CSV table of C-alpha atoms and ligand atoms in Angstrom, one decimal:
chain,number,residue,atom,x,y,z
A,1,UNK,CA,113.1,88.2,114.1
A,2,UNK,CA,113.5,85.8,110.8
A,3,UNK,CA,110.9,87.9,108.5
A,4,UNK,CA,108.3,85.1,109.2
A,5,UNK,CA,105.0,86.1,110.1
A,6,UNK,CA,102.7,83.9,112.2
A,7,UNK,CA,99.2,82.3,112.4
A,8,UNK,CA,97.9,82.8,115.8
A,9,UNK,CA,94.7,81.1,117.7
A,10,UNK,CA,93.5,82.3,121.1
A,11,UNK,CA,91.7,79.4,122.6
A,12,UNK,CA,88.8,80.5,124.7
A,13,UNK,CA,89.1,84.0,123.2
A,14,UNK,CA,85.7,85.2,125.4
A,15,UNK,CA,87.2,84.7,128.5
A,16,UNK,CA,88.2,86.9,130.9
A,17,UNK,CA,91.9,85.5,130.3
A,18,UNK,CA,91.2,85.0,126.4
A,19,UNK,CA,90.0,88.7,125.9
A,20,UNK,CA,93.1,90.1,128.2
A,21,UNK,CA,95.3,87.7,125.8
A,22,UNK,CA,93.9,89.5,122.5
A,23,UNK,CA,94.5,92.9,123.7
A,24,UNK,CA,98.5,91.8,124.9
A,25,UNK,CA,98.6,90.1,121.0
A,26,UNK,CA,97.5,93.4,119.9
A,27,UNK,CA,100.3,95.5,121.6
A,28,UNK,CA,102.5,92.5,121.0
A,29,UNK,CA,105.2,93.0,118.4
A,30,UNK,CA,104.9,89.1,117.0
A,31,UNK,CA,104.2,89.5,113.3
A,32,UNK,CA,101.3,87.9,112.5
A,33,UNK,CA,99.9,87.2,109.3
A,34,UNK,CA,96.7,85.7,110.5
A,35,UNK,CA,94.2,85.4,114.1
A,36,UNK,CA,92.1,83.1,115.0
A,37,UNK,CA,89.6,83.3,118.0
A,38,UNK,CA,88.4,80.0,119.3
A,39,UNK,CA,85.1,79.1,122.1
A,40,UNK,CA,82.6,77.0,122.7
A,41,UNK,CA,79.7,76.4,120.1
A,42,UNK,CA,78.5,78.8,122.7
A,43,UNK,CA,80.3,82.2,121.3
A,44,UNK,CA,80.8,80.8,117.8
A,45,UNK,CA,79.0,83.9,115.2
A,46,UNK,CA,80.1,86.2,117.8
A,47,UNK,CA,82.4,89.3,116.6
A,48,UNK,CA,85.7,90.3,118.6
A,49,UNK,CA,87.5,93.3,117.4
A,50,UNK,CA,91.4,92.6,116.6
A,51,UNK,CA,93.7,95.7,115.5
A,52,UNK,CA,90.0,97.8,114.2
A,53,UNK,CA,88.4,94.6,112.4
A,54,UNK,CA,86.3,92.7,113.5
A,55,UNK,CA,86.8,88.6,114.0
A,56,UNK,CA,84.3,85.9,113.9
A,57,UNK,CA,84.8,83.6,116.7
A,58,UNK,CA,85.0,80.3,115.5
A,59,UNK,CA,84.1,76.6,117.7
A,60,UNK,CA,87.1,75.5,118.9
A,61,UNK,CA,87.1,71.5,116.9
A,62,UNK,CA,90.0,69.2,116.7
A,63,UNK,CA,90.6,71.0,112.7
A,64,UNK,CA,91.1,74.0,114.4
A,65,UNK,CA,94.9,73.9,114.3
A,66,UNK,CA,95.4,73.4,110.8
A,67,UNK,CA,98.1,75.8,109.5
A,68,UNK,CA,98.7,77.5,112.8
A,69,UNK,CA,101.8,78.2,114.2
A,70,UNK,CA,101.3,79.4,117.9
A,71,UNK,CA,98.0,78.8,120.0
A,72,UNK,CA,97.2,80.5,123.1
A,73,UNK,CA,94.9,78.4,125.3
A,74,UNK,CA,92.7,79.9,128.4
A,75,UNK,CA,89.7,77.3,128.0
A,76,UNK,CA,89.7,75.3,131.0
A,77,UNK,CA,91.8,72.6,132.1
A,78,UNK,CA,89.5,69.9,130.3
A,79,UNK,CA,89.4,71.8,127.2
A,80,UNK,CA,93.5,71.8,127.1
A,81,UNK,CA,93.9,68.4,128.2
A,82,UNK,CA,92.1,67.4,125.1
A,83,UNK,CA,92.9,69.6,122.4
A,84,UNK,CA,96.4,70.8,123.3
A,85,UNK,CA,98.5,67.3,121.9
A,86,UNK,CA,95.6,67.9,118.8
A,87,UNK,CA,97.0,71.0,118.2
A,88,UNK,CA,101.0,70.2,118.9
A,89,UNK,CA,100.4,67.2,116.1
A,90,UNK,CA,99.3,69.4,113.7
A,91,UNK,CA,102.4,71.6,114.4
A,92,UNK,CA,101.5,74.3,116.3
A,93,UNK,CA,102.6,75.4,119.4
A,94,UNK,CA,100.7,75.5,122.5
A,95,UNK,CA,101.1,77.9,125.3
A,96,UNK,CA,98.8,77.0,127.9
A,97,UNK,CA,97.2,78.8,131.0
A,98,UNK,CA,95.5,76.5,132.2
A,99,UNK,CA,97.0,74.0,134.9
A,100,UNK,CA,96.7,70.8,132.7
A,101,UNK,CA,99.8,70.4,131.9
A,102,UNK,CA,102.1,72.5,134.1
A,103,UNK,CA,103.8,69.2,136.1
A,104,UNK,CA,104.2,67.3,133.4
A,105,UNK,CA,108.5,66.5,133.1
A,106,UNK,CA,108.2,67.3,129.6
A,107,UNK,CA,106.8,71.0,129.1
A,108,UNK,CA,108.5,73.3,130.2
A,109,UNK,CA,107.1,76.1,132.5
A,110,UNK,CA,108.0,79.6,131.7
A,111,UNK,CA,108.2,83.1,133.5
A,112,UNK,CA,110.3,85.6,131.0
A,113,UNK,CA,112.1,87.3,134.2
A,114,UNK,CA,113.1,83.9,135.7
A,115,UNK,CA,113.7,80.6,133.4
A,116,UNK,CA,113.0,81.8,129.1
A,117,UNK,CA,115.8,79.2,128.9
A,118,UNK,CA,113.3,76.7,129.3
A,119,UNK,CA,111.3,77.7,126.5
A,120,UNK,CA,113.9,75.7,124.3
A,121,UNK,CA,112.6,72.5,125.9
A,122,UNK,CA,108.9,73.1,123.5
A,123,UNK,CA,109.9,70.8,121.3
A,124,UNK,CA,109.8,67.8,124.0
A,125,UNK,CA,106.1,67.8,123.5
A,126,UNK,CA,104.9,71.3,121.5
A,127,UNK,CA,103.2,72.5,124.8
A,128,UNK,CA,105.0,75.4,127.0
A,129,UNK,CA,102.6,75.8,130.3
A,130,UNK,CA,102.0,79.3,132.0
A,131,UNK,CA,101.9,79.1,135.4
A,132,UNK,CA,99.6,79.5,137.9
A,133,UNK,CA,98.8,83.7,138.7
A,134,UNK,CA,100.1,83.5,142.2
A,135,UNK,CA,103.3,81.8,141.2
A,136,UNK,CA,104.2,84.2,138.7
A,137,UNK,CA,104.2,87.4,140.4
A,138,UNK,CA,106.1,85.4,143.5
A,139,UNK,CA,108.7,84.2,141.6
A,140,UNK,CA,108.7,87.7,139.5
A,141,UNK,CA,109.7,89.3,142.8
A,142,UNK,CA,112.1,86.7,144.7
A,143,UNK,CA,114.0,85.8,141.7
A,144,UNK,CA,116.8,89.0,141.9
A,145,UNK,CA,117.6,87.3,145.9
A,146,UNK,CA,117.4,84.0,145.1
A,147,UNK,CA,120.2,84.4,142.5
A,148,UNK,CA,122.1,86.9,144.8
A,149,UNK,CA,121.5,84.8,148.3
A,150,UNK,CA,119.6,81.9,147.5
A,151,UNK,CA,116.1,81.0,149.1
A,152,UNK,CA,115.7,78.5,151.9
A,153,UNK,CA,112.1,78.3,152.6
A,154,UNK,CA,109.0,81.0,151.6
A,155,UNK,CA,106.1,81.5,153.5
A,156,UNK,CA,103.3,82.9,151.6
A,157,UNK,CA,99.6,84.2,152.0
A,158,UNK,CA,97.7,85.4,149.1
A,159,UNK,CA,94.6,87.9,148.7
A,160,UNK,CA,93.3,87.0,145.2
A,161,UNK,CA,90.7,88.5,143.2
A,162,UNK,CA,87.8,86.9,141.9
A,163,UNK,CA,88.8,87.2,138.4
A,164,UNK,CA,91.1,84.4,138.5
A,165,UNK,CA,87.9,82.2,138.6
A,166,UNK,CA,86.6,84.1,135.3
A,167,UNK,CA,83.9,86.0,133.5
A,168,UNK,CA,81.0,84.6,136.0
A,169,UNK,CA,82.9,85.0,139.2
A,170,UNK,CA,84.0,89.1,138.3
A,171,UNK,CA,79.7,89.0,137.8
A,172,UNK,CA,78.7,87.5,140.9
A,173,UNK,CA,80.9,89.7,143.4
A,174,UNK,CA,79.0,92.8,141.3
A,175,UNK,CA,75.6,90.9,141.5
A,176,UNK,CA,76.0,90.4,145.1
A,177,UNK,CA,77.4,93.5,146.1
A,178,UNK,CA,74.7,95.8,144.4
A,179,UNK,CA,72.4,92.6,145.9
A,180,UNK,CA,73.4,93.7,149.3
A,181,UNK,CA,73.6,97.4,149.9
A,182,UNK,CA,70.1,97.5,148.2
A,183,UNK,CA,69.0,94.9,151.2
A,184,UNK,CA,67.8,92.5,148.4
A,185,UNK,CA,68.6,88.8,148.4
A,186,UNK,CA,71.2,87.5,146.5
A,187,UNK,CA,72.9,84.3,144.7
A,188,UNK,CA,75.2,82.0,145.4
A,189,UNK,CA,76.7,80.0,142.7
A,190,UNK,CA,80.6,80.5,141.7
A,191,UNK,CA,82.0,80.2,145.6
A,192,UNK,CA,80.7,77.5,148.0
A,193,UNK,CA,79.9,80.9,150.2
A,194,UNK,CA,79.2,84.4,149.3
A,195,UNK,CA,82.2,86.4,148.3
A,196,UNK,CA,80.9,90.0,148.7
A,197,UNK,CA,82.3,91.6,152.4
A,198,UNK,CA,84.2,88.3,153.0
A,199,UNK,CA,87.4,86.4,152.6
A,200,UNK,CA,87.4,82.9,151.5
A,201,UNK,CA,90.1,80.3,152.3
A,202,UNK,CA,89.5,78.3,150.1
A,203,UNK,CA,91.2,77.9,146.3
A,204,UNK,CA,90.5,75.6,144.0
A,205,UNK,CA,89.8,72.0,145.2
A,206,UNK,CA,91.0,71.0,149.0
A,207,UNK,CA,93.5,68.1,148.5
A,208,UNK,CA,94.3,64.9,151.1
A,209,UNK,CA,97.0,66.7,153.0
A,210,UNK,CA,94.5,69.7,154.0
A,211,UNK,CA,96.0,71.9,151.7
A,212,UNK,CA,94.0,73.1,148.7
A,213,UNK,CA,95.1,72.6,145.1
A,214,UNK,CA,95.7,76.4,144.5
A,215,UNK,CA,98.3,76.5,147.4
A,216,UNK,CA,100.3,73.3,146.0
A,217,UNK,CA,100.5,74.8,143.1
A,218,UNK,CA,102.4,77.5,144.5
A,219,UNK,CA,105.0,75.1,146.2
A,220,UNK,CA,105.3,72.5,143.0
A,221,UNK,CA,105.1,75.5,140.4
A,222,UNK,CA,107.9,77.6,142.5
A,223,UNK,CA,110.8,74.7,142.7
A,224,UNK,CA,109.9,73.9,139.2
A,225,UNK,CA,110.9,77.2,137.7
A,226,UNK,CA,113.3,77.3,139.7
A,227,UNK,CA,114.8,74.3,139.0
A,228,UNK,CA,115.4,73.8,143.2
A,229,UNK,CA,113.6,71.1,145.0
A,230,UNK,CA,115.2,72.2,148.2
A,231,UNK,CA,112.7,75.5,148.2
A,232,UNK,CA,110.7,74.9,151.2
A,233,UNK,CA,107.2,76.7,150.4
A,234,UNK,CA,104.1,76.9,152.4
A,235,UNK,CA,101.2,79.1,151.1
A,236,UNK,CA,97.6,80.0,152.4
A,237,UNK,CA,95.3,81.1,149.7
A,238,UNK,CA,92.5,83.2,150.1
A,239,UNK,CA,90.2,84.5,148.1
A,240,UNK,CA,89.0,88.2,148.6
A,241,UNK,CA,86.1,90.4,147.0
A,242,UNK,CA,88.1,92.3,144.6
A,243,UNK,CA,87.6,92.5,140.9
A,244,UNK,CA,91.6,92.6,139.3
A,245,UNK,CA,94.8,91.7,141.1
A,246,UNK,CA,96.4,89.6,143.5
A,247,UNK,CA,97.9,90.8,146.8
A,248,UNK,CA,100.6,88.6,148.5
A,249,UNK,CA,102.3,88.9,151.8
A,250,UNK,CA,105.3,86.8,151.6
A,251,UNK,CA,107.8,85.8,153.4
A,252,UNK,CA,111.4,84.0,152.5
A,253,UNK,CA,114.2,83.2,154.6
A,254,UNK,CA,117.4,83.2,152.4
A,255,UNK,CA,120.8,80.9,152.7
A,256,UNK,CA,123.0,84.2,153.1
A,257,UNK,CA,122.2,87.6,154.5
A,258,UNK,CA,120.5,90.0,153.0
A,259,UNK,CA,119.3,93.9,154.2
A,260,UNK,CA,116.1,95.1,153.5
A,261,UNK,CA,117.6,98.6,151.9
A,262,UNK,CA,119.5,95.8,149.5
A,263,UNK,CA,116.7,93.9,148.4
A,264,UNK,CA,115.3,97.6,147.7
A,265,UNK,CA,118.4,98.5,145.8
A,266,UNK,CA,118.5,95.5,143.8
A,267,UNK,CA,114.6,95.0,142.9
A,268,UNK,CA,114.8,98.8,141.9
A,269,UNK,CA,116.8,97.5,138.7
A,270,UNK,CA,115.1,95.1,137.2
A,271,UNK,CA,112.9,94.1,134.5
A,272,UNK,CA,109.3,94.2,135.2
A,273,UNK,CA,109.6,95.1,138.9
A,274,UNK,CA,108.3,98.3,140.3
A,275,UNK,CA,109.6,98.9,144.1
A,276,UNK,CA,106.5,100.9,145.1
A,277,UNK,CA,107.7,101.4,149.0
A,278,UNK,CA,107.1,105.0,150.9
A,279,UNK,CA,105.3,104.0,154.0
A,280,UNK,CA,105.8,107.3,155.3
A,281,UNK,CA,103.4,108.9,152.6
A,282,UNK,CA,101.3,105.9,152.5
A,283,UNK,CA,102.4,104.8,149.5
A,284,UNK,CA,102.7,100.6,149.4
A,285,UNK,CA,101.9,98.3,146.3
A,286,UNK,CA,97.4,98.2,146.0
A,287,UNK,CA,95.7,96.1,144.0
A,288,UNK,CA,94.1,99.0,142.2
A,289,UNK,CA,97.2,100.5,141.0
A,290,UNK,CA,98.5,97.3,139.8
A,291,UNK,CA,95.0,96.6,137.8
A,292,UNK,CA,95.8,97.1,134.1
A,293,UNK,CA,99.4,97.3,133.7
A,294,UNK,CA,102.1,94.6,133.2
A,295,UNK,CA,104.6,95.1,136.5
A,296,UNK,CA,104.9,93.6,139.6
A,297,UNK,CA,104.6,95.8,142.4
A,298,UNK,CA,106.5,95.4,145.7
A,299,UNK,CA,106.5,97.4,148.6
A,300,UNK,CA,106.3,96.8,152.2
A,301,UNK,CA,110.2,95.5,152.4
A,302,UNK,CA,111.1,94.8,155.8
A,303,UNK,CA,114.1,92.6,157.5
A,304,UNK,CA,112.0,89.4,159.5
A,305,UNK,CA,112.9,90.4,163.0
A,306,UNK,CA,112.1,87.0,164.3
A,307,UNK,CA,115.3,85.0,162.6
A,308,UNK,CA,118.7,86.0,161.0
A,309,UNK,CA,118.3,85.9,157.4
A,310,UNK,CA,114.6,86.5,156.7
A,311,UNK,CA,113.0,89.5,154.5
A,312,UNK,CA,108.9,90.0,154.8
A,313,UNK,CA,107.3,92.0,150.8
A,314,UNK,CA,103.8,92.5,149.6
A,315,UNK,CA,103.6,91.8,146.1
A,316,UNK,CA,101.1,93.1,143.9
A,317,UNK,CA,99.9,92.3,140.1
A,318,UNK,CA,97.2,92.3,138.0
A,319,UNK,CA,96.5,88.6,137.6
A,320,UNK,CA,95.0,88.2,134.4
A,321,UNK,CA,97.9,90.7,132.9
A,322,UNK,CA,100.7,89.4,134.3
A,323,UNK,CA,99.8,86.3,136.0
A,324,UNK,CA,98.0,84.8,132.8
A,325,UNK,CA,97.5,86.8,129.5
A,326,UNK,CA,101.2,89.3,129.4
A,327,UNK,CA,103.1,86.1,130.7
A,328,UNK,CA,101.6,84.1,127.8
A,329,UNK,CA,102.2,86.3,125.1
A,330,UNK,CA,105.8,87.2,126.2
A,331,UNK,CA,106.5,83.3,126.3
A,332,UNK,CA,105.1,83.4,122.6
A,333,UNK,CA,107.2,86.4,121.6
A,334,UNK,CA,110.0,84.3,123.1
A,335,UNK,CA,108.9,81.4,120.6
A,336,UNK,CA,108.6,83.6,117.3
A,337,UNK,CA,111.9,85.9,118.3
A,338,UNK,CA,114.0,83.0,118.9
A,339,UNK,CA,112.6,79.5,118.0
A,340,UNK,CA,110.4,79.2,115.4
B,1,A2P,P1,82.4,80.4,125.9
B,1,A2P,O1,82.4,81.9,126.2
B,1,A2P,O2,81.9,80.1,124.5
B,1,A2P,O3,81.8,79.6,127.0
B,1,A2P,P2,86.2,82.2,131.7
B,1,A2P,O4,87.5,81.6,132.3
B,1,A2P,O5,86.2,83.7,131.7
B,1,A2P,O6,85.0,81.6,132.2
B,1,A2P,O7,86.3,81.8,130.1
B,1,A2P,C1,86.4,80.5,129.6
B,1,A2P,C2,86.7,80.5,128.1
B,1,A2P,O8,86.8,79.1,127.7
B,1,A2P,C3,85.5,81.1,127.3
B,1,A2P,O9,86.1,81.6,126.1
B,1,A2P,C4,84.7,79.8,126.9
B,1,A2P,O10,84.0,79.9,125.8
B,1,A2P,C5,85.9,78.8,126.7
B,1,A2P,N1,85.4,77.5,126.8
B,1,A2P,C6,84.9,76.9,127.9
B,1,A2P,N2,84.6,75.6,127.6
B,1,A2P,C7,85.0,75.3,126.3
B,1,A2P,C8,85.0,74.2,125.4
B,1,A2P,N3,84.5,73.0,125.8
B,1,A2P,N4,85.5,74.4,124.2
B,1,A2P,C9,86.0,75.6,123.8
B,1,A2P,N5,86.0,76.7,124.6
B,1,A2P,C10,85.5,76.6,125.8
């Protein structure tokens, strides 16, 4: 670290994303000299506590950005479309959750295990992109065999929890539960069908090809960190009635072989993995173990019987830790260590 400290907005600071992100700024060791919580005119008055004081949350305008250095965005895809280059010309660096701007050729997007090379490429347009939850703990995961074997295809279904969709989605799978085993009637709003006691397949917005948006997300977002178009990916997302964390069978086939003790072995040492695999003692990667903590649980490690070079894993993280807020704020401890 230079000695600089750093002004730092969270955009959409009352979101379920935008609250995880100010408690990962608080255990964050970026020096700051100032914070700034940003929402709709909505929140604006309202109080968030930062580090024991307590922050007024201030309308997020196009003079927000003035004198900040980094800016955190979990508003909504709209909100970063607009306000993201607004910020970026007044100097300050975006890192973005949201999906706006995560294909664009000029900003780069970042996992800390896999690609913090890329973070270099900020300056193209002041906008780094986080990627989408699901990606991130995937490519957490695979990235130890794809540099030790390479990966020719990955086949993935995912078992994600409602608060990916935010603050009203975690409220209607409680609303609707407590609804139901009271026998009262209850509301549907957030999903096109009730998520309480069922499994949705169904992600974001369905696209022309029959996939939906969530699940080309994973395919585009995976050979972009990567920096391999050859990746085959095919993913089925599904949504599931569970408050933190997403669950993820996957399945790759690699270019050379590779033994499921070995993947074992080699996930064992590294960063931000946790090889949670005893099936014996019933002890496998859960979503509620995973809730509030920053590592990627994998378990279930088996060699795919069914061809020659193929490994099955069930991957595990909380998604607003790791697949949004933790992934953010590491890529903005990468920016103040090394860049700005
Ligand atoms: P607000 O709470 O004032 O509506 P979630 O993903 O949990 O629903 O949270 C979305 C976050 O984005 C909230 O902090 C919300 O603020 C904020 N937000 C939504 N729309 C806007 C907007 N147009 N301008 C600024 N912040 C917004």
């Amino acid at each position: 670290m230079s000695g600089k400290k750093f002004n730092v907005a969270v955009a959409g600071a009352t979101g379920a994303v935008g609250n995880q992100m100010i408690t990962c700024l608080e255990e964050s060791n970026i020096p700051l000299s100032s914070v700034k919580f940003l929402a709709s005119h909505r929140s604006a008055g309202r109080k968030l506590r930062f580090r024991g004081d307590l922050i007024d949350v201030e309308e997020l305008t196009e003079s927000s950005f003035k004198g900040v250095d980094i800016a955190l965005f979990s508003a909504g895809g709209g909100t970063s479309k607009k306000f993201a280059p607004i910020a970026a010309k007044d100097g300050c660096v975006v890192v973005d959750n949201s999906s706006a701007w995560r294909m664009d050729p000029d900003v780069p997007l970042v996992v800390p295990e896999v690609n913090p090379h890329a973070v270099a490429d900020y300056t193209n347009k002041g906008i780094i992109a986080n990627p989408n939850c699901s990606t991130i703990q995937m490519v957490v995961a695979i990235n130890p065999i794809y540099r030790k074997c390479g990966i020719k295809r990955i086949v993935v279904s995912t078992y994600q929890a409602v608060s990916g969709t935010g603050k009203k989605a975690i409220d209607e799978l409680f609303d609707q539960t407590r609804s139901m085993i009271n026998f009262l009637d209850y509301e549907i709003n957030v999903y096109p069908h009730r998520i309480a006691f069922n499994c949705l397949p169904h992600i974001d917005v369905f696209l022309e090809n029959g996939y939906t948006k969530e699940e080309m997300k994973m395919v585009n977002e995976t050979r972009k960190i990567f920096e391999d178009d050859s990746i085959g990916v095919t993913a089925t997302t599904v949504r599931v009635p569970v408050f933190y964390s997403h669950s993820e069978s996957v399945n790759i086939e690699t270019k050379k072989h590779i033994s499921a003790d070995e993947v074992k072995s080699l996930l064992e040492n590294e960063p931000g993995i946790k090889v949670v695999d005893d099936p014996a003692n019933n002890i496998y990667p859960l979503a509620i173990d995973a809730a509030g903590q920053d590592l990627t649980l994998v378990g279930r490690i088996r060699n795919d019987e069914s061809i020659q070079n193929g490994i099955n894993m069930w991957i595990v993280a909380d998604n607003i830790r790791k697949g949004a807020a933790t992934n953010t704020v590491q890529i903005a401890e990468i920016l103040a260590d090394k860049y700005l």
